[in-house]
Amino acid sequence: MTKPREKMFVEILNKLKTIMFDDRLQPGDKLPSERELSERLNVGRSSVREALRAMELLGLIETRRGEGTFIKEPRKHRLVEVLASFILNDKTARKELAETRNLIEKNAIVLAAERRTNEQVLKLQAQLERMEKYDTKEVPSPMDWDFFKIIFDAAQNFLLYRLWVELNEYDDTGSTRDHTYCLTDYRYITSLIQAGVEETQLASIQRFQQ
């Protein structure tokens, strides 16, 4: 019995996601060719092409002429900018956004402590050293982003990372950025990921100052 076209399409998308996870592909990495994907998925190249087109429309991948298809860094969608212009005018919504982002970051820290490699710990320590060279109370935003990007890579949960990126974009479109971690917290987070962490140990860490 032939599967409905919609069901087959969803299955292909799920299998593509599995391939990306199994191959440990990260934003900026190149996807296998259509031919290889077709063989690994055991479907026609036209079906693969259709699935890739859908992923590109969702902003998950991008095609570079003459180079191939790459996983896209999920930043800056117009929808985010439009919604932010409404949401960030509401004090309650801003507070809820802050709380949600804080919860996502703490869960990523716990997962990273369980799943990180020694190489990722070294990357996190190197990033912390770069941050410590700044003689300012507030760590520059790009450095904060790079620090947590390493953590989300170690956490190995792409959906959690996507949610974090979107929440960052809402915050980034606001007129002010009323959040910060103390440098002491970055040191503490690094040590927890290196040594292991329980969720209760994160109670003292709070990015957003209300």
PDB file of C-alpha atoms in Angstrom:
ATOM      1  CA  MET A   1       0.000   0.000   0.000  1.00  0.00           C
ATOM      2  CA  THR A   2       1.369   3.400  -1.028  1.00  0.00           C
ATOM      3  CA  LYS A   3       1.875   5.874   1.783  1.00  0.00           C
ATOM      4  CA  PRO A   4       0.068   9.226   1.540  1.00  0.00           C
ATOM      5  CA  ARG A   5       2.354  11.849   0.026  1.00  0.00           C
ATOM      6  CA  GLU A   6       2.135  14.090   3.098  1.00  0.00           C
ATOM      7  CA  LYS A   7       3.114  11.258   5.459  1.00  0.00           C
ATOM      8  CA  MET A   8       6.087  10.292   3.293  1.00  0.00           C
ATOM      9  CA  PHE A   9       7.202  13.927   3.149  1.00  0.00           C
ATOM     10  CA  VAL A  10       7.168  14.198   6.969  1.00  0.00           C
ATOM     11  CA  GLU A  11       9.097  10.920   7.249  1.00  0.00           C
ATOM     12  CA  ILE A  12      11.781  12.242   4.895  1.00  0.00           C
ATOM     13  CA  LEU A  13      12.110  15.430   6.942  1.00  0.00           C
ATOM     14  CA  ASN A  14      12.451  13.390  10.146  1.00  0.00           C
ATOM     15  CA  LYS A  15      15.062  11.127   8.563  1.00  0.00           C
ATOM     16  CA  LEU A  16      16.984  14.172   7.331  1.00  0.00           C
ATOM     17  CA  LYS A  17      17.012  15.519  10.876  1.00  0.00           C
ATOM     18  CA  THR A  18      18.320  12.149  12.108  1.00  0.00           C
ATOM     19  CA  ILE A  19      21.118  12.230   9.541  1.00  0.00           C
ATOM     20  CA  MET A  20      22.083  15.741  10.652  1.00  0.00           C
ATOM     21  CA  PHE A  21      22.178  14.563  14.272  1.00  0.00           C
ATOM     22  CA  ASP A  22      24.024  11.283  13.562  1.00  0.00           C
ATOM     23  CA  ASP A  23      26.625  13.099  11.449  1.00  0.00           C
ATOM     24  CA  ARG A  24      26.941  15.753  14.219  1.00  0.00           C
ATOM     25  CA  LEU A  25      26.372  18.528  11.697  1.00  0.00           C
ATOM     26  CA  GLN A  26      26.398  22.073  13.074  1.00  0.00           C
ATOM     27  CA  PRO A  27      25.424  25.464  11.586  1.00  0.00           C
ATOM     28  CA  GLY A  28      27.853  26.196   8.775  1.00  0.00           C
ATOM     29  CA  ASP A  29      28.452  22.509   7.967  1.00  0.00           C
ATOM     30  CA  LYS A  30      27.701  21.148   4.514  1.00  0.00           C
ATOM     31  CA  LEU A  31      24.945  18.586   4.007  1.00  0.00           C
ATOM     32  CA  PRO A  32      25.609  15.421   1.997  1.00  0.00           C
ATOM     33  CA  SER A  33      24.769  15.665  -1.709  1.00  0.00           C
ATOM     34  CA  GLU A  34      21.262  14.984  -3.006  1.00  0.00           C
ATOM     35  CA  ARG A  35      22.534  11.713  -4.464  1.00  0.00           C
ATOM     36  CA  GLU A  36      23.981  10.530  -1.142  1.00  0.00           C
ATOM     37  CA  LEU A  37      20.870  11.613   0.773  1.00  0.00           C
ATOM     38  CA  SER A  38      18.680   9.802  -1.750  1.00  0.00           C
ATOM     39  CA  GLU A  39      20.659   6.587  -1.202  1.00  0.00           C
ATOM     40  CA  ARG A  40      20.704   6.884   2.584  1.00  0.00           C
ATOM     41  CA  LEU A  41      16.986   7.693   2.750  1.00  0.00           C
ATOM     42  CA  ASN A  42      16.057   5.168   0.047  1.00  0.00           C
ATOM     43  CA  VAL A  43      13.854   7.694  -1.753  1.00  0.00           C
ATOM     44  CA  GLY A  44      13.991   9.463  -5.095  1.00  0.00           C
ATOM     45  CA  ARG A  45      16.150  12.549  -5.577  1.00  0.00           C
ATOM     46  CA  SER A  46      13.052  14.604  -6.377  1.00  0.00           C
ATOM     47  CA  SER A  47      11.641  13.786  -2.923  1.00  0.00           C
ATOM     48  CA  VAL A  48      14.923  14.803  -1.295  1.00  0.00           C
ATOM     49  CA  ARG A  49      14.963  18.027  -3.289  1.00  0.00           C
ATOM     50  CA  GLU A  50      11.415  18.858  -2.172  1.00  0.00           C
ATOM     51  CA  ALA A  51      12.260  18.241   1.482  1.00  0.00           C
ATOM     52  CA  LEU A  52      15.405  20.376   1.246  1.00  0.00           C
ATOM     53  CA  ARG A  53      13.382  23.160  -0.362  1.00  0.00           C
ATOM     54  CA  ALA A  54      10.961  23.090   2.579  1.00  0.00           C
ATOM     55  CA  MET A  55      13.851  23.226   5.048  1.00  0.00           C
ATOM     56  CA  GLU A  56      15.299  26.182   3.182  1.00  0.00           C
ATOM     57  CA  LEU A  57      11.975  28.038   3.353  1.00  0.00           C
ATOM     58  CA  LEU A  58      11.958  27.437   7.117  1.00  0.00           C
ATOM     59  CA  GLY A  59      15.398  29.004   7.352  1.00  0.00           C
ATOM     60  CA  LEU A  60      17.100  25.775   8.442  1.00  0.00           C
ATOM     61  CA  ILE A  61      19.463  25.435   5.479  1.00  0.00           C
ATOM     62  CA  GLU A  62      20.779  27.531   2.620  1.00  0.00           C
ATOM     63  CA  THR A  63      21.963  26.633  -0.866  1.00  0.00           C
ATOM     64  CA  ARG A  64      25.142  28.252  -2.138  1.00  0.00           C
ATOM     65  CA  ARG A  65      25.563  28.161  -5.893  1.00  0.00           C
ATOM     66  CA  GLY A  66      28.453  25.947  -6.881  1.00  0.00           C
ATOM     67  CA  GLU A  67      29.179  24.929  -3.277  1.00  0.00           C
ATOM     68  CA  GLY A  68      26.244  22.876  -2.001  1.00  0.00           C
ATOM     69  CA  THR A  69      23.704  23.014   0.814  1.00  0.00           C
ATOM     70  CA  PHE A  70      24.676  24.177   4.289  1.00  0.00           C
ATOM     71  CA  ILE A  71      23.021  24.274   7.700  1.00  0.00           C
ATOM     72  CA  LYS A  72      22.083  27.851   8.415  1.00  0.00           C
ATOM     73  CA  GLU A  73      22.755  29.776  11.602  1.00  0.00           C
ATOM     74  CA  PRO A  74      19.165  30.456  12.744  1.00  0.00           C
ATOM     75  CA  ARG A  75      19.343  34.193  13.316  1.00  0.00           C
ATOM     76  CA  LYS A  76      17.316  37.206  12.278  1.00  0.00           C
ATOM     77  CA  HIS A  77      13.921  36.360  10.839  1.00  0.00           C
ATOM     78  CA  ARG A  78      11.617  39.190   9.810  1.00  0.00           C
ATOM     79  CA  LEU A  79       8.781  37.600  11.766  1.00  0.00           C
ATOM     80  CA  VAL A  80      10.809  38.011  14.941  1.00  0.00           C
ATOM     81  CA  GLU A  81      11.275  41.720  14.299  1.00  0.00           C
ATOM     82  CA  VAL A  82       7.581  42.249  13.596  1.00  0.00           C
ATOM     83  CA  LEU A  83       6.376  40.359  16.679  1.00  0.00           C
ATOM     84  CA  ALA A  84       8.981  41.985  18.874  1.00  0.00           C
ATOM     85  CA  SER A  85       7.663  45.443  18.072  1.00  0.00           C
ATOM     86  CA  PHE A  86       4.417  44.392  19.801  1.00  0.00           C
ATOM     87  CA  ILE A  87       5.624  41.994  22.497  1.00  0.00           C
ATOM     88  CA  LEU A  88       8.437  44.157  23.853  1.00  0.00           C
ATOM     89  CA  ASN A  89       6.009  46.990  24.514  1.00  0.00           C
ATOM     90  CA  ASP A  90       4.324  44.828  27.129  1.00  0.00           C
ATOM     91  CA  LYS A  91       6.075  44.663  30.519  1.00  0.00           C
ATOM     92  CA  THR A  92       4.526  41.295  31.460  1.00  0.00           C
ATOM     93  CA  ALA A  93       5.530  39.744  28.140  1.00  0.00           C
ATOM     94  CA  ARG A  94       9.105  40.976  28.569  1.00  0.00           C
ATOM     95  CA  LYS A  95       9.253  39.423  32.035  1.00  0.00           C
ATOM     96  CA  GLU A  96       7.904  36.095  30.767  1.00  0.00           C
ATOM     97  CA  LEU A  97      10.356  36.136  27.876  1.00  0.00           C
ATOM     98  CA  ALA A  98      13.208  36.731  30.326  1.00  0.00           C
ATOM     99  CA  GLU A  99      12.090  33.892  32.578  1.00  0.00           C
ATOM    100  CA  THR A 100      11.738  31.494  29.648  1.00  0.00           C
ATOM    101  CA  ARG A 101      15.161  32.299  28.296  1.00  0.00           C
ATOM    102  CA  ASN A 102      16.638  31.819  31.753  1.00  0.00           C
ATOM    103  CA  LEU A 103      14.999  28.374  32.070  1.00  0.00           C
ATOM    104  CA  ILE A 104      16.254  27.300  28.639  1.00  0.00           C
ATOM    105  CA  GLU A 105      19.803  28.351  29.458  1.00  0.00           C
ATOM    106  CA  LYS A 106      19.795  26.495  32.767  1.00  0.00           C
ATOM    107  CA  ASN A 107      18.479  23.318  31.149  1.00  0.00           C
ATOM    108  CA  ALA A 108      21.149  23.601  28.461  1.00  0.00           C
ATOM    109  CA  ILE A 109      23.812  23.881  31.184  1.00  0.00           C
ATOM    110  CA  VAL A 110      22.531  20.678  32.834  1.00  0.00           C
ATOM    111  CA  LEU A 111      22.497  18.799  29.500  1.00  0.00           C
ATOM    112  CA  ALA A 112      25.940  20.126  28.571  1.00  0.00           C
ATOM    113  CA  ALA A 113      27.356  18.893  31.878  1.00  0.00           C
ATOM    114  CA  GLU A 114      26.057  15.398  31.036  1.00  0.00           C
ATOM    115  CA  ARG A 115      27.045  15.279  27.357  1.00  0.00           C
ATOM    116  CA  ARG A 116      30.054  17.560  26.875  1.00  0.00           C
ATOM    117  CA  THR A 117      33.352  16.362  25.462  1.00  0.00           C
ATOM    118  CA  ASN A 118      36.770  17.327  26.811  1.00  0.00           C
ATOM    119  CA  GLU A 119      37.281  19.413  23.665  1.00  0.00           C
ATOM    120  CA  GLN A 120      34.113  21.404  24.384  1.00  0.00           C
ATOM    121  CA  VAL A 121      35.245  22.046  27.959  1.00  0.00           C
ATOM    122  CA  LEU A 122      38.530  23.417  26.600  1.00  0.00           C
ATOM    123  CA  LYS A 123      36.598  25.653  24.158  1.00  0.00           C
ATOM    124  CA  LEU A 124      34.463  26.973  27.011  1.00  0.00           C
ATOM    125  CA  GLN A 125      37.526  27.676  29.151  1.00  0.00           C
ATOM    126  CA  ALA A 126      39.212  29.486  26.250  1.00  0.00           C
ATOM    127  CA  GLN A 127      36.098  31.615  25.707  1.00  0.00           C
ATOM    128  CA  LEU A 128      35.999  32.434  29.431  1.00  0.00           C
ATOM    129  CA  GLU A 129      39.622  33.587  29.271  1.00  0.00           C
ATOM    130  CA  ARG A 130      38.746  35.940  26.397  1.00  0.00           C
ATOM    131  CA  MET A 131      35.827  37.334  28.413  1.00  0.00           C
ATOM    132  CA  GLU A 132      38.021  37.894  31.472  1.00  0.00           C
ATOM    133  CA  LYS A 133      40.301  40.195  29.473  1.00  0.00           C
ATOM    134  CA  TYR A 134      37.502  42.794  29.310  1.00  0.00           C
ATOM    135  CA  ASP A 135      37.855  45.212  32.200  1.00  0.00           C
ATOM    136  CA  THR A 136      34.159  46.010  32.281  1.00  0.00           C
ATOM    137  CA  LYS A 137      31.261  45.041  34.547  1.00  0.00           C
ATOM    138  CA  GLU A 138      29.129  43.734  31.665  1.00  0.00           C
ATOM    139  CA  VAL A 139      30.430  41.120  29.249  1.00  0.00           C
ATOM    140  CA  PRO A 140      29.979  42.183  25.590  1.00  0.00           C
ATOM    141  CA  SER A 141      26.903  40.577  24.017  1.00  0.00           C
ATOM    142  CA  PRO A 142      28.770  38.783  21.186  1.00  0.00           C
ATOM    143  CA  MET A 143      31.021  37.111  23.759  1.00  0.00           C
ATOM    144  CA  ASP A 144      27.996  36.015  25.778  1.00  0.00           C
ATOM    145  CA  TRP A 145      26.518  34.557  22.582  1.00  0.00           C
ATOM    146  CA  ASP A 146      29.719  32.625  21.771  1.00  0.00           C
ATOM    147  CA  PHE A 147      29.898  31.314  25.343  1.00  0.00           C
ATOM    148  CA  PHE A 148      26.378  29.899  25.250  1.00  0.00           C
ATOM    149  CA  LYS A 149      26.765  28.634  21.689  1.00  0.00           C
ATOM    150  CA  ILE A 150      29.475  26.297  22.994  1.00  0.00           C
ATOM    151  CA  ILE A 151      27.120  25.198  25.778  1.00  0.00           C
ATOM    152  CA  PHE A 152      24.259  24.456  23.371  1.00  0.00           C
ATOM    153  CA  ASP A 153      26.614  22.529  21.087  1.00  0.00           C
ATOM    154  CA  ALA A 154      27.592  20.414  24.096  1.00  0.00           C
ATOM    155  CA  ALA A 155      23.937  19.998  25.144  1.00  0.00           C
ATOM    156  CA  GLN A 156      23.181  18.293  21.793  1.00  0.00           C
ATOM    157  CA  ASN A 157      19.584  19.500  21.669  1.00  0.00           C
ATOM    158  CA  PHE A 158      18.985  21.447  18.472  1.00  0.00           C
ATOM    159  CA  LEU A 159      15.372  22.341  19.296  1.00  0.00           C
ATOM    160  CA  LEU A 160      16.426  23.851  22.610  1.00  0.00           C
ATOM    161  CA  TYR A 161      19.069  25.842  20.728  1.00  0.00           C
ATOM    162  CA  ARG A 162      16.529  27.083  18.175  1.00  0.00           C
ATOM    163  CA  LEU A 163      14.213  28.292  20.948  1.00  0.00           C
ATOM    164  CA  TRP A 164      17.110  30.086  22.630  1.00  0.00           C
ATOM    165  CA  VAL A 165      18.089  31.792  19.383  1.00  0.00           C
ATOM    166  CA  GLU A 166      14.551  33.038  18.786  1.00  0.00           C
ATOM    167  CA  LEU A 167      14.275  34.403  22.333  1.00  0.00           C
ATOM    168  CA  ASN A 168      17.618  36.123  21.858  1.00  0.00           C
ATOM    169  CA  GLU A 169      16.302  37.753  18.713  1.00  0.00           C
ATOM    170  CA  TYR A 170      13.244  39.117  20.536  1.00  0.00           C
ATOM    171  CA  ASP A 171      15.532  40.541  23.184  1.00  0.00           C
ATOM    172  CA  ASP A 172      17.949  41.879  20.583  1.00  0.00           C
ATOM    173  CA  THR A 173      15.236  43.953  18.899  1.00  0.00           C
ATOM    174  CA  GLY A 174      14.321  45.725  22.135  1.00  0.00           C
ATOM    175  CA  SER A 175      15.372  49.277  22.831  1.00  0.00           C
ATOM    176  CA  THR A 176      17.325  48.178  25.903  1.00  0.00           C
ATOM    177  CA  ARG A 177      19.064  44.993  27.000  1.00  0.00           C
ATOM    178  CA  ASP A 178      18.284  44.767  30.699  1.00  0.00           C
ATOM    179  CA  HIS A 179      20.138  41.540  31.344  1.00  0.00           C
ATOM    180  CA  THR A 180      23.601  40.400  32.202  1.00  0.00           C
ATOM    181  CA  TYR A 181      25.484  37.626  33.901  1.00  0.00           C
ATOM    182  CA  CYS A 182      28.271  38.538  36.282  1.00  0.00           C
ATOM    183  CA  LEU A 183      31.697  37.332  35.226  1.00  0.00           C
ATOM    184  CA  THR A 184      31.664  35.244  38.398  1.00  0.00           C
ATOM    185  CA  ASP A 185      28.608  33.408  37.028  1.00  0.00           C
ATOM    186  CA  TYR A 186      30.388  32.597  33.766  1.00  0.00           C
ATOM    187  CA  ARG A 187      33.241  31.116  35.797  1.00  0.00           C
ATOM    188  CA  TYR A 188      30.758  29.151  37.914  1.00  0.00           C
ATOM    189  CA  ILE A 189      28.901  27.825  34.853  1.00  0.00           C
ATOM    190  CA  THR A 190      32.188  26.690  33.289  1.00  0.00           C
ATOM    191  CA  SER A 191      33.209  24.842  36.449  1.00  0.00           C
ATOM    192  CA  LEU A 192      29.812  23.133  36.703  1.00  0.00           C
ATOM    193  CA  ILE A 193      29.927  21.902  33.118  1.00  0.00           C
ATOM    194  CA  GLN A 194      33.418  20.587  33.700  1.00  0.00           C
ATOM    195  CA  ALA A 195      32.634  18.831  36.995  1.00  0.00           C
ATOM    196  CA  GLY A 196      28.926  17.968  36.605  1.00  0.00           C
ATOM    197  CA  VAL A 197      25.881  19.810  37.823  1.00  0.00           C
ATOM    198  CA  GLU A 198      22.555  19.321  39.574  1.00  0.00           C
ATOM    199  CA  GLU A 199      19.700  21.708  38.759  1.00  0.00           C
ATOM    200  CA  THR A 200      19.611  22.947  42.362  1.00  0.00           C
ATOM    201  CA  GLN A 201      23.140  24.280  41.940  1.00  0.00           C
ATOM    202  CA  LEU A 202      21.867  26.758  39.356  1.00  0.00           C
ATOM    203  CA  ALA A 203      19.479  28.551  41.694  1.00  0.00           C
ATOM    204  CA  SER A 204      21.944  31.371  42.347  1.00  0.00           C
ATOM    205  CA  ILE A 205      22.487  32.111  38.651  1.00  0.00           C
ATOM    206  CA  GLN A 206      20.122  34.748  37.299  1.00  0.00           C
ATOM    207  CA  ARG A 207      20.724  36.541  34.026  1.00  0.00           C
ATOM    208  CA  PHE A 208      17.855  38.972  34.184  1.00  0.00           C
ATOM    209  CA  GLN A 209      17.765  41.693  36.783  1.00  0.00           C
ATOM    210  CA  GLN A 210      14.144  42.719  37.341  1.00  0.00           C
TER     211      GLN A 210
END
